[in-house]
PDB file of C-alpha atoms in Angstrom:
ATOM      1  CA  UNK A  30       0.000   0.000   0.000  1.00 50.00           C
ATOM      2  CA  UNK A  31       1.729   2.772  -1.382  1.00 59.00           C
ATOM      3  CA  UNK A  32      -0.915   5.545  -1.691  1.00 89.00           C
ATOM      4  CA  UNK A  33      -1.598   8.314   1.042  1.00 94.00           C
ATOM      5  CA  UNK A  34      -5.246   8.102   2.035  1.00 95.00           C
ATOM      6  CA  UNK A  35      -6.735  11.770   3.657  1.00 94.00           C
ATOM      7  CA  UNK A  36      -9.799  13.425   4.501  1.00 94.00           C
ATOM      8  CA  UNK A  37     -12.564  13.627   1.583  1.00 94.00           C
ATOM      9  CA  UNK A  38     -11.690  10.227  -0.091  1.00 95.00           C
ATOM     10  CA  UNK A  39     -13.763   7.667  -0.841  1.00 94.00           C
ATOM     11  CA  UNK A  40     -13.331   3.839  -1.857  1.00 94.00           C
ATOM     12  CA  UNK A  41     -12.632   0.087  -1.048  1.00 94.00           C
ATOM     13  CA  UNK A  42      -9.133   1.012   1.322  1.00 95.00           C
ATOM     14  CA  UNK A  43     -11.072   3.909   3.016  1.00 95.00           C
ATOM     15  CA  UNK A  44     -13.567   1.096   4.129  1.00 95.00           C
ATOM     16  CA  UNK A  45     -11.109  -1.297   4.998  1.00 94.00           C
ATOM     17  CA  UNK A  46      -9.312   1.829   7.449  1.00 95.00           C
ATOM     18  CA  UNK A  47     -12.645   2.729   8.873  1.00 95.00           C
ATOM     19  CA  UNK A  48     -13.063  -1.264   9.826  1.00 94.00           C
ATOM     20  CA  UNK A  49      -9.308  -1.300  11.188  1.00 93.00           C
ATOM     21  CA  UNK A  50     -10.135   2.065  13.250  1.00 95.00           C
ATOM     22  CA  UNK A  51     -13.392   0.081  14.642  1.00 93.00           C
ATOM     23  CA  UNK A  52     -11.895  -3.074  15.299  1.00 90.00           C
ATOM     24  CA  UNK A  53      -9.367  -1.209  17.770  1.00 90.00           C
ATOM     25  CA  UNK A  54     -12.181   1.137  19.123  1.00 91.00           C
ATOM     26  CA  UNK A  55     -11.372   4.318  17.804  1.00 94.00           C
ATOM     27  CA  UNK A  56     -14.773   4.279  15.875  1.00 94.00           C
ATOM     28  CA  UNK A  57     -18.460   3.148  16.875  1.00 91.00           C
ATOM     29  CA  UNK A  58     -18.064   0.858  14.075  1.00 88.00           C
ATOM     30  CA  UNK A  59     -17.105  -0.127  10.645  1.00 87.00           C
ATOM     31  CA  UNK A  60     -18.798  -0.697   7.595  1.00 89.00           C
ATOM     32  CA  UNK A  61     -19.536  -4.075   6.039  1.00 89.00           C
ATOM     33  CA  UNK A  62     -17.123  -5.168   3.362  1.00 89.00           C
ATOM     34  CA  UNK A  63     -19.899  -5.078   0.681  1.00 90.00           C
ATOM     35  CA  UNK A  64     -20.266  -1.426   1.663  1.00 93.00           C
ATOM     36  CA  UNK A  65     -16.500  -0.751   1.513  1.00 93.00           C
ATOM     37  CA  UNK A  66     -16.885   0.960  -2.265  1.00 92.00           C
ATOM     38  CA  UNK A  67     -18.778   3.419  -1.023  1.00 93.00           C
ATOM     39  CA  UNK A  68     -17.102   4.734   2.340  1.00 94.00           C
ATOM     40  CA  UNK A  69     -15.535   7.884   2.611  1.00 95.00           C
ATOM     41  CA  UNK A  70     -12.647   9.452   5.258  1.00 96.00           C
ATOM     42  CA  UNK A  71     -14.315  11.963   6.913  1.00 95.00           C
ATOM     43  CA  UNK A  72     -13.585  14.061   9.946  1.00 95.00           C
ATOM     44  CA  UNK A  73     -14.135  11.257  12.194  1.00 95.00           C
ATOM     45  CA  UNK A  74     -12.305   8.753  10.525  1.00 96.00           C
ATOM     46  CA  UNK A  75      -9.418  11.915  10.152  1.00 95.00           C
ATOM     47  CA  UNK A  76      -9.858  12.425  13.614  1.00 95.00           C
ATOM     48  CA  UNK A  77      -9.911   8.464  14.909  1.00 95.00           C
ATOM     49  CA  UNK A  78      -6.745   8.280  12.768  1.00 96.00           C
ATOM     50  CA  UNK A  79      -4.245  11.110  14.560  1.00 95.00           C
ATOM     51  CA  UNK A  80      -5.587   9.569  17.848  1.00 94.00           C
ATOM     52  CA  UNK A  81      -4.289   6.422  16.574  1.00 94.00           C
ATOM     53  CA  UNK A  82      -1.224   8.058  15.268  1.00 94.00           C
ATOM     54  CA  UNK A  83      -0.473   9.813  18.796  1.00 91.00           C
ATOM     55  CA  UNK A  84      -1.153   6.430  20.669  1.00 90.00           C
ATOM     56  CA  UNK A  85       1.606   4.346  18.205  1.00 88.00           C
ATOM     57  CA  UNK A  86       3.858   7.340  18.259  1.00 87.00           C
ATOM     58  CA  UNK A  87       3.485   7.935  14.373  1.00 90.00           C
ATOM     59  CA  UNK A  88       3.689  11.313  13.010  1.00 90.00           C
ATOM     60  CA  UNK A  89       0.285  12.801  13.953  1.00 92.00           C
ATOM     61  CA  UNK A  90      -1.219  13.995  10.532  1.00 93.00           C
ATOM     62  CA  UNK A  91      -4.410  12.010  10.049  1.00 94.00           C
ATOM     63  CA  UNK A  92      -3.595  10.814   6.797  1.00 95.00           C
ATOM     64  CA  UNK A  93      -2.985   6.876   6.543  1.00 96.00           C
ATOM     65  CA  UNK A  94       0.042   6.620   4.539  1.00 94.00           C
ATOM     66  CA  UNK A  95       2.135   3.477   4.236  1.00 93.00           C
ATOM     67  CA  UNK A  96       3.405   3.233   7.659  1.00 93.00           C
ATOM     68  CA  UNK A  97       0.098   3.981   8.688  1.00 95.00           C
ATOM     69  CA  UNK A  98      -1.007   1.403   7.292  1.00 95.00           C
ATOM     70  CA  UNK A  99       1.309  -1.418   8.513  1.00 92.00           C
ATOM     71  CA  UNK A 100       0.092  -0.032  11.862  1.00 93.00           C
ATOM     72  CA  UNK A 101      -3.179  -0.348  11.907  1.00 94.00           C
ATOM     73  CA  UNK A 102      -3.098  -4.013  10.411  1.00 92.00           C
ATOM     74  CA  UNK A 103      -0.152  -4.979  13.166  1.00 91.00           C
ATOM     75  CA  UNK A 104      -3.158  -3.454  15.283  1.00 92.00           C
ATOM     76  CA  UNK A 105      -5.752  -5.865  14.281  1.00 88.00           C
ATOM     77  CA  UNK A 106      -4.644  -8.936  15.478  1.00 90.00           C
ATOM     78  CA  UNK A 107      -5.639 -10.438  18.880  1.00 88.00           C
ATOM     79  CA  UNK A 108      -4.078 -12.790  20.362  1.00 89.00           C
ATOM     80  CA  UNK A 109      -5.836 -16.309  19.805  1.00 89.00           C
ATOM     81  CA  UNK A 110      -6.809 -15.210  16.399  1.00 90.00           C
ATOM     82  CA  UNK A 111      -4.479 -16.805  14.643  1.00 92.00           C
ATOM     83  CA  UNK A 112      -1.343 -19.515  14.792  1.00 95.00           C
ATOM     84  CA  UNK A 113       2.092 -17.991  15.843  1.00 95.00           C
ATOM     85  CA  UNK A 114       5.066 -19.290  14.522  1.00 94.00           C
ATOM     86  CA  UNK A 115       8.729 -18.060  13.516  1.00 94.00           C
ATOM     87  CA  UNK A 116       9.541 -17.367   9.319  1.00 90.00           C
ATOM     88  CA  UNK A 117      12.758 -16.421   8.932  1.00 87.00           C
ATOM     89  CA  UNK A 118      11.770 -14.759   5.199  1.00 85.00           C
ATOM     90  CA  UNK A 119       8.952 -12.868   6.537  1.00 86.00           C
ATOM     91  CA  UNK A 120       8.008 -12.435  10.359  1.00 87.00           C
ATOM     92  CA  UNK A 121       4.871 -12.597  11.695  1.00 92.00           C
ATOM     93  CA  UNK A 122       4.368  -9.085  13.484  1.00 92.00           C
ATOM     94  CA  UNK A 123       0.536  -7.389  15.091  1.00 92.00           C
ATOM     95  CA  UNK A 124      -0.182  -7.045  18.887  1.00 92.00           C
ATOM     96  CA  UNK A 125      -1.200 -10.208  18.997  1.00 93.00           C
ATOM     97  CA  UNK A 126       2.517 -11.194  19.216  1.00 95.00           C
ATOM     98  CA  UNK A 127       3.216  -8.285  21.432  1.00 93.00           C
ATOM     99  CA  UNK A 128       1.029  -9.550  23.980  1.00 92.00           C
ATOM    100  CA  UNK A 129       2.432 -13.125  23.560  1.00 94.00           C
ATOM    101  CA  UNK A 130       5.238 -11.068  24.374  1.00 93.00           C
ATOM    102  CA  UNK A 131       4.024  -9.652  27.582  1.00 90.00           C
ATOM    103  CA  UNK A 132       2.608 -13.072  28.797  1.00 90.00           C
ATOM    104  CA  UNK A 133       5.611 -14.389  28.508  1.00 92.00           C
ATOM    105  CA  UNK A 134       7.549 -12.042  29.972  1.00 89.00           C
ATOM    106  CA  UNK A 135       5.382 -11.946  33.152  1.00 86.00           C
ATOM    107  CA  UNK A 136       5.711 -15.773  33.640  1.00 88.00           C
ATOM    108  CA  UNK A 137       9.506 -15.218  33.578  1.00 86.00           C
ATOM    109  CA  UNK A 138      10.173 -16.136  30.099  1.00 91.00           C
ATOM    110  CA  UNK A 139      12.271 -13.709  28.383  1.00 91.00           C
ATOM    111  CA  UNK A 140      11.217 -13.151  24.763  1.00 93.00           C
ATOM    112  CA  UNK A 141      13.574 -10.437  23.864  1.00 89.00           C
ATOM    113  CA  UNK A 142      12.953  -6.903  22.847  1.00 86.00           C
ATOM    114  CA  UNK A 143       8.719  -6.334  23.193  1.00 87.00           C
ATOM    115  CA  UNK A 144       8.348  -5.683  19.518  1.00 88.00           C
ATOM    116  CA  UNK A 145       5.127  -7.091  18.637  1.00 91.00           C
ATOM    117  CA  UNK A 146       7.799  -9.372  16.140  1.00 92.00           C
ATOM    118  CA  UNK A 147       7.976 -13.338  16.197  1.00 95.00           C
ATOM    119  CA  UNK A 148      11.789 -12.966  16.055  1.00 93.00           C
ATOM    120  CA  UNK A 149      13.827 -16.339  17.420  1.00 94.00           C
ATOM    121  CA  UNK A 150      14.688 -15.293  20.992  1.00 95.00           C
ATOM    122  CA  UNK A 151      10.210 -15.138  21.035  1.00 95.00           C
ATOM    123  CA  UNK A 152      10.442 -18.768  19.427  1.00 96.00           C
ATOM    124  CA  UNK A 153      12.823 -19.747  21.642  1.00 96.00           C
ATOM    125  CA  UNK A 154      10.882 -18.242  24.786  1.00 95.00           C
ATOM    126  CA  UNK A 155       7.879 -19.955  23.775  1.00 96.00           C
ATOM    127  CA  UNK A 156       9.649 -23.558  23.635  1.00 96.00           C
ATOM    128  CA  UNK A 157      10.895 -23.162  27.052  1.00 95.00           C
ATOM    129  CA  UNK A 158       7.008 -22.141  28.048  1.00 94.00           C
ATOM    130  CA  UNK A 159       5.841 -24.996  26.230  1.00 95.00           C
ATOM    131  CA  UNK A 160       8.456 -27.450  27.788  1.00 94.00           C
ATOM    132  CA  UNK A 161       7.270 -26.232  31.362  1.00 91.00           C
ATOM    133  CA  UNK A 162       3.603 -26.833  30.585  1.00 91.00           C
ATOM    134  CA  UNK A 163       4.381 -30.066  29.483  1.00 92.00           C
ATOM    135  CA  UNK A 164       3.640 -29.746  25.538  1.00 94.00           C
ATOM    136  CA  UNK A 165       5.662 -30.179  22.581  1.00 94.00           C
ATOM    137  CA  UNK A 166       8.473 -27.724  22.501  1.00 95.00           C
ATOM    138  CA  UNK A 167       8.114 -26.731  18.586  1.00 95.00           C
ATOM    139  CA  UNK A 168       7.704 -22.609  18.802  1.00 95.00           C
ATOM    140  CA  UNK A 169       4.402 -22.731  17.453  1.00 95.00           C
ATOM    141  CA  UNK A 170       2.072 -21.075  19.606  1.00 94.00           C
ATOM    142  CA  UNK A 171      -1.415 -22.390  18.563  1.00 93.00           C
ATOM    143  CA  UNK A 172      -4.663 -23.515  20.591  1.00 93.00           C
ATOM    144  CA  UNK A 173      -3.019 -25.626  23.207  1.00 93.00           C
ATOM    145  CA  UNK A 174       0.152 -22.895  23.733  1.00 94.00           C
ATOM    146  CA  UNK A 175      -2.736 -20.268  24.123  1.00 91.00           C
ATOM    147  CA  UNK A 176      -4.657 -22.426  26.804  1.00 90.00           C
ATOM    148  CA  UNK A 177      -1.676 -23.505  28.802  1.00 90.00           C
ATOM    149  CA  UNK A 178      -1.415 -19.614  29.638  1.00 83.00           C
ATOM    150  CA  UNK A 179      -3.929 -19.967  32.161  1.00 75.00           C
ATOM    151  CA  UNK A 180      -2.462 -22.644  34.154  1.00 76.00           C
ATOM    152  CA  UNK A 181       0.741 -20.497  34.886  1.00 69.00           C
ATOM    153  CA  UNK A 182       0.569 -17.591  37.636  1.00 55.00           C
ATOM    154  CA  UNK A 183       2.959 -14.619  37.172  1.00 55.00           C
ATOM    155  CA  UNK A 184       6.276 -15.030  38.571  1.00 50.00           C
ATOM    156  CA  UNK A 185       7.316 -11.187  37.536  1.00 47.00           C
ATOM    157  CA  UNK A 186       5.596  -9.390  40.481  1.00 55.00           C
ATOM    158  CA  UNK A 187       6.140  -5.556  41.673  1.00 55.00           C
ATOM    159  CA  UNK A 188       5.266  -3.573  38.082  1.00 57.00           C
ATOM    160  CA  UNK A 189       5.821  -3.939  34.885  1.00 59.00           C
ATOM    161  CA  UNK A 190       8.583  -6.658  34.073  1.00 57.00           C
ATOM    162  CA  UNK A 191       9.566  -4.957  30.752  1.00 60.00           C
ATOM    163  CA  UNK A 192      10.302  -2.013  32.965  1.00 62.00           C
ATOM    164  CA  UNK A 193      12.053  -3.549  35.558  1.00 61.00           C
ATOM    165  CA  UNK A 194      14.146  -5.231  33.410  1.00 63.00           C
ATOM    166  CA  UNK A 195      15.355  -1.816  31.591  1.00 66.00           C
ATOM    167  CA  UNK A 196      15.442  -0.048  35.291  1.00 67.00           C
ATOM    168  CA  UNK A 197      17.906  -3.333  35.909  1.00 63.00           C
ATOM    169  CA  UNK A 198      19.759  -3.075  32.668  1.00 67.00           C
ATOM    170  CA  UNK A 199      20.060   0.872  33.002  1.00 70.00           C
ATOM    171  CA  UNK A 200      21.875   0.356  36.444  1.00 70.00           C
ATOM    172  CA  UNK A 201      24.287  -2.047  35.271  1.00 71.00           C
ATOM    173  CA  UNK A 202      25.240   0.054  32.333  1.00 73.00           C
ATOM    174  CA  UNK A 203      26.904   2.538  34.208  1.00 75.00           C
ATOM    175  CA  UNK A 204      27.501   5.905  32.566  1.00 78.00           C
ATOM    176  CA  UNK A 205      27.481   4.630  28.871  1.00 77.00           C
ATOM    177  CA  UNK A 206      25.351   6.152  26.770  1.00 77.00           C
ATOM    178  CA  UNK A 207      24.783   2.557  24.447  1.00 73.00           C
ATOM    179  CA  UNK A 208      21.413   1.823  23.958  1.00 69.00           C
ATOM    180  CA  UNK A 209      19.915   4.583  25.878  1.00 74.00           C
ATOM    181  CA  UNK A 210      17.407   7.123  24.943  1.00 76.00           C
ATOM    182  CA  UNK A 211      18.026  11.120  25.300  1.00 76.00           C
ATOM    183  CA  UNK A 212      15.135  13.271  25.479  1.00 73.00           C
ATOM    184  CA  UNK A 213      15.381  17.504  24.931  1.00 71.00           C
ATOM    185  CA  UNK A 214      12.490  19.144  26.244  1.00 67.00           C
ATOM    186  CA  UNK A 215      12.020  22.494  24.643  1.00 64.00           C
ATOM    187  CA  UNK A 216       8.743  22.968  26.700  1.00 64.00           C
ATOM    188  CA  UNK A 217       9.570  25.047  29.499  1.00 71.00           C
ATOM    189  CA  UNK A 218       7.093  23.442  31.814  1.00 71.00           C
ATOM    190  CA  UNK A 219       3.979  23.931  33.360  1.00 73.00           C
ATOM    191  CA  UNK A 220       1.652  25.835  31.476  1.00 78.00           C
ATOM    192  CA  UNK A 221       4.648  27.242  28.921  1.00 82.00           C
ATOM    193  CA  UNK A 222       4.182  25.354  26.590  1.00 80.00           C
ATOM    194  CA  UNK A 223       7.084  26.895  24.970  1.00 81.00           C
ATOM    195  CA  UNK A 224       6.957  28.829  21.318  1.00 83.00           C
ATOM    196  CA  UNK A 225       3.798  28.375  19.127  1.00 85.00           C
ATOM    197  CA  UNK A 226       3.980  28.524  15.625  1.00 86.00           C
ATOM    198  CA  UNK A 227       0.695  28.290  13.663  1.00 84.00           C
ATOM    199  CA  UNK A 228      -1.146  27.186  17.029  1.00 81.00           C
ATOM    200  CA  UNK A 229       1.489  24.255  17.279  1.00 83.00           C
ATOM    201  CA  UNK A 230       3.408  24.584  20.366  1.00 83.00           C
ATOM    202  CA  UNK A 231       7.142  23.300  20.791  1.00 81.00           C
ATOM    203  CA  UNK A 232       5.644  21.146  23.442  1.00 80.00           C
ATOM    204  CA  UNK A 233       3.101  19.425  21.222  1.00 78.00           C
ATOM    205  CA  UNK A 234       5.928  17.993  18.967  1.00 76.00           C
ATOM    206  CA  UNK A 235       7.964  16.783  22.113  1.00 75.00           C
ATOM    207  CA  UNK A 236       4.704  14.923  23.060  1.00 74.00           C
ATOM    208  CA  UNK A 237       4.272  13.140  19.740  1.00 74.00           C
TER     209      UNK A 237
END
């Protein structure tokens, strides 16, 4: 998908974003495939579309561009809805395999980076799971890899364990600066929201 969809088009991919925005609840609802052809991106749709811009931390412009795009089909995947597995040509990514993710970083399992991508250190995360809960350790999370979730309790307790696990990383790395981010704060706090240009404040672009 290469085009830039905006405010005032119409068509099959306009119906297809409005049913994306739905499925993740940024619109009452979506229309019905057969009425795709006739949908059109209006200010709600523009307007569901930079909040789910600001909530991915994509350029806030309510247009669905490419990377847009990508987003919002990563987005419609829930976990369950479909069989995870590793490809090494083309990797399954959505928030369905973020939240695999998650699960199996709160049961102690480390999966690497929390991606949302079904990299190997994931595959190899879920074939320790599975070899704990007693099933066939192949890295494909299916039906009986999604049940066996439920018969594990959280060993990660006290927060988030993606967080304590950077908060633990970040103290052993001493003063280097290697995989670390910096953040420069032009606001200058409070209610100064710092320069405004156009009624865009230098705040509002540290935000996004």
């Amino acid at each position: 998908m290469q085009q830039v969809y905006r405010e005032g088009d119409t068509g099959v991919a306009v119906g297809e974003i409005r049913s994306m925005l739905a499925r993740v609840g940024l619109l009452p609802s979506g229309p019905l495939p057969t009425q795709w052809s006739e949908a059109r991106f209006d200010e709600q749709t523009a307007a569901a579309v930079r909040e789910f811009q600001q909530q991915r931390g994509l350029i806030v412009d309510g247009r669905v561009g490419p990377e847009s795009w990508r987003h919002l089909e990563e987005a419609r995947w829930q976990l369950g809805d479909r069989v995870l597995a590793f490809a090494v040509s083309h990797p399954l990514t959505g928030d369905d395999v973020l939240d695999l993710q998650n699960r199996l970083m709160s049961l102690g399992f480390d999966p690497g980076s929390l991606d949302g991508a079904y990299g190997t250190r994931t595959e190899l995360a879920v074939r320790a799971f599975q070899r704990e809960s007693g099933l066939a350790a192949d890295g494909v999370c299916g039906p009986q890899t999604f049940a066996a979730f439920g018969r594990l309790s959280r060993s990660v307790t006290g927060g988030s364990s993606q967080a304590l696990r950077e908060s633990a990383a970040i103290r052993s790395s001493g003063p280097s600066l290697a995989r670390k981010v910096i953040v420069i704060d032009p606001g200058h706090g409070g209610n100064d929201r710092g320069n405004v240009v156009a009624g865009l404040a230098e705040a509002d672009l540290v935000e996004d």
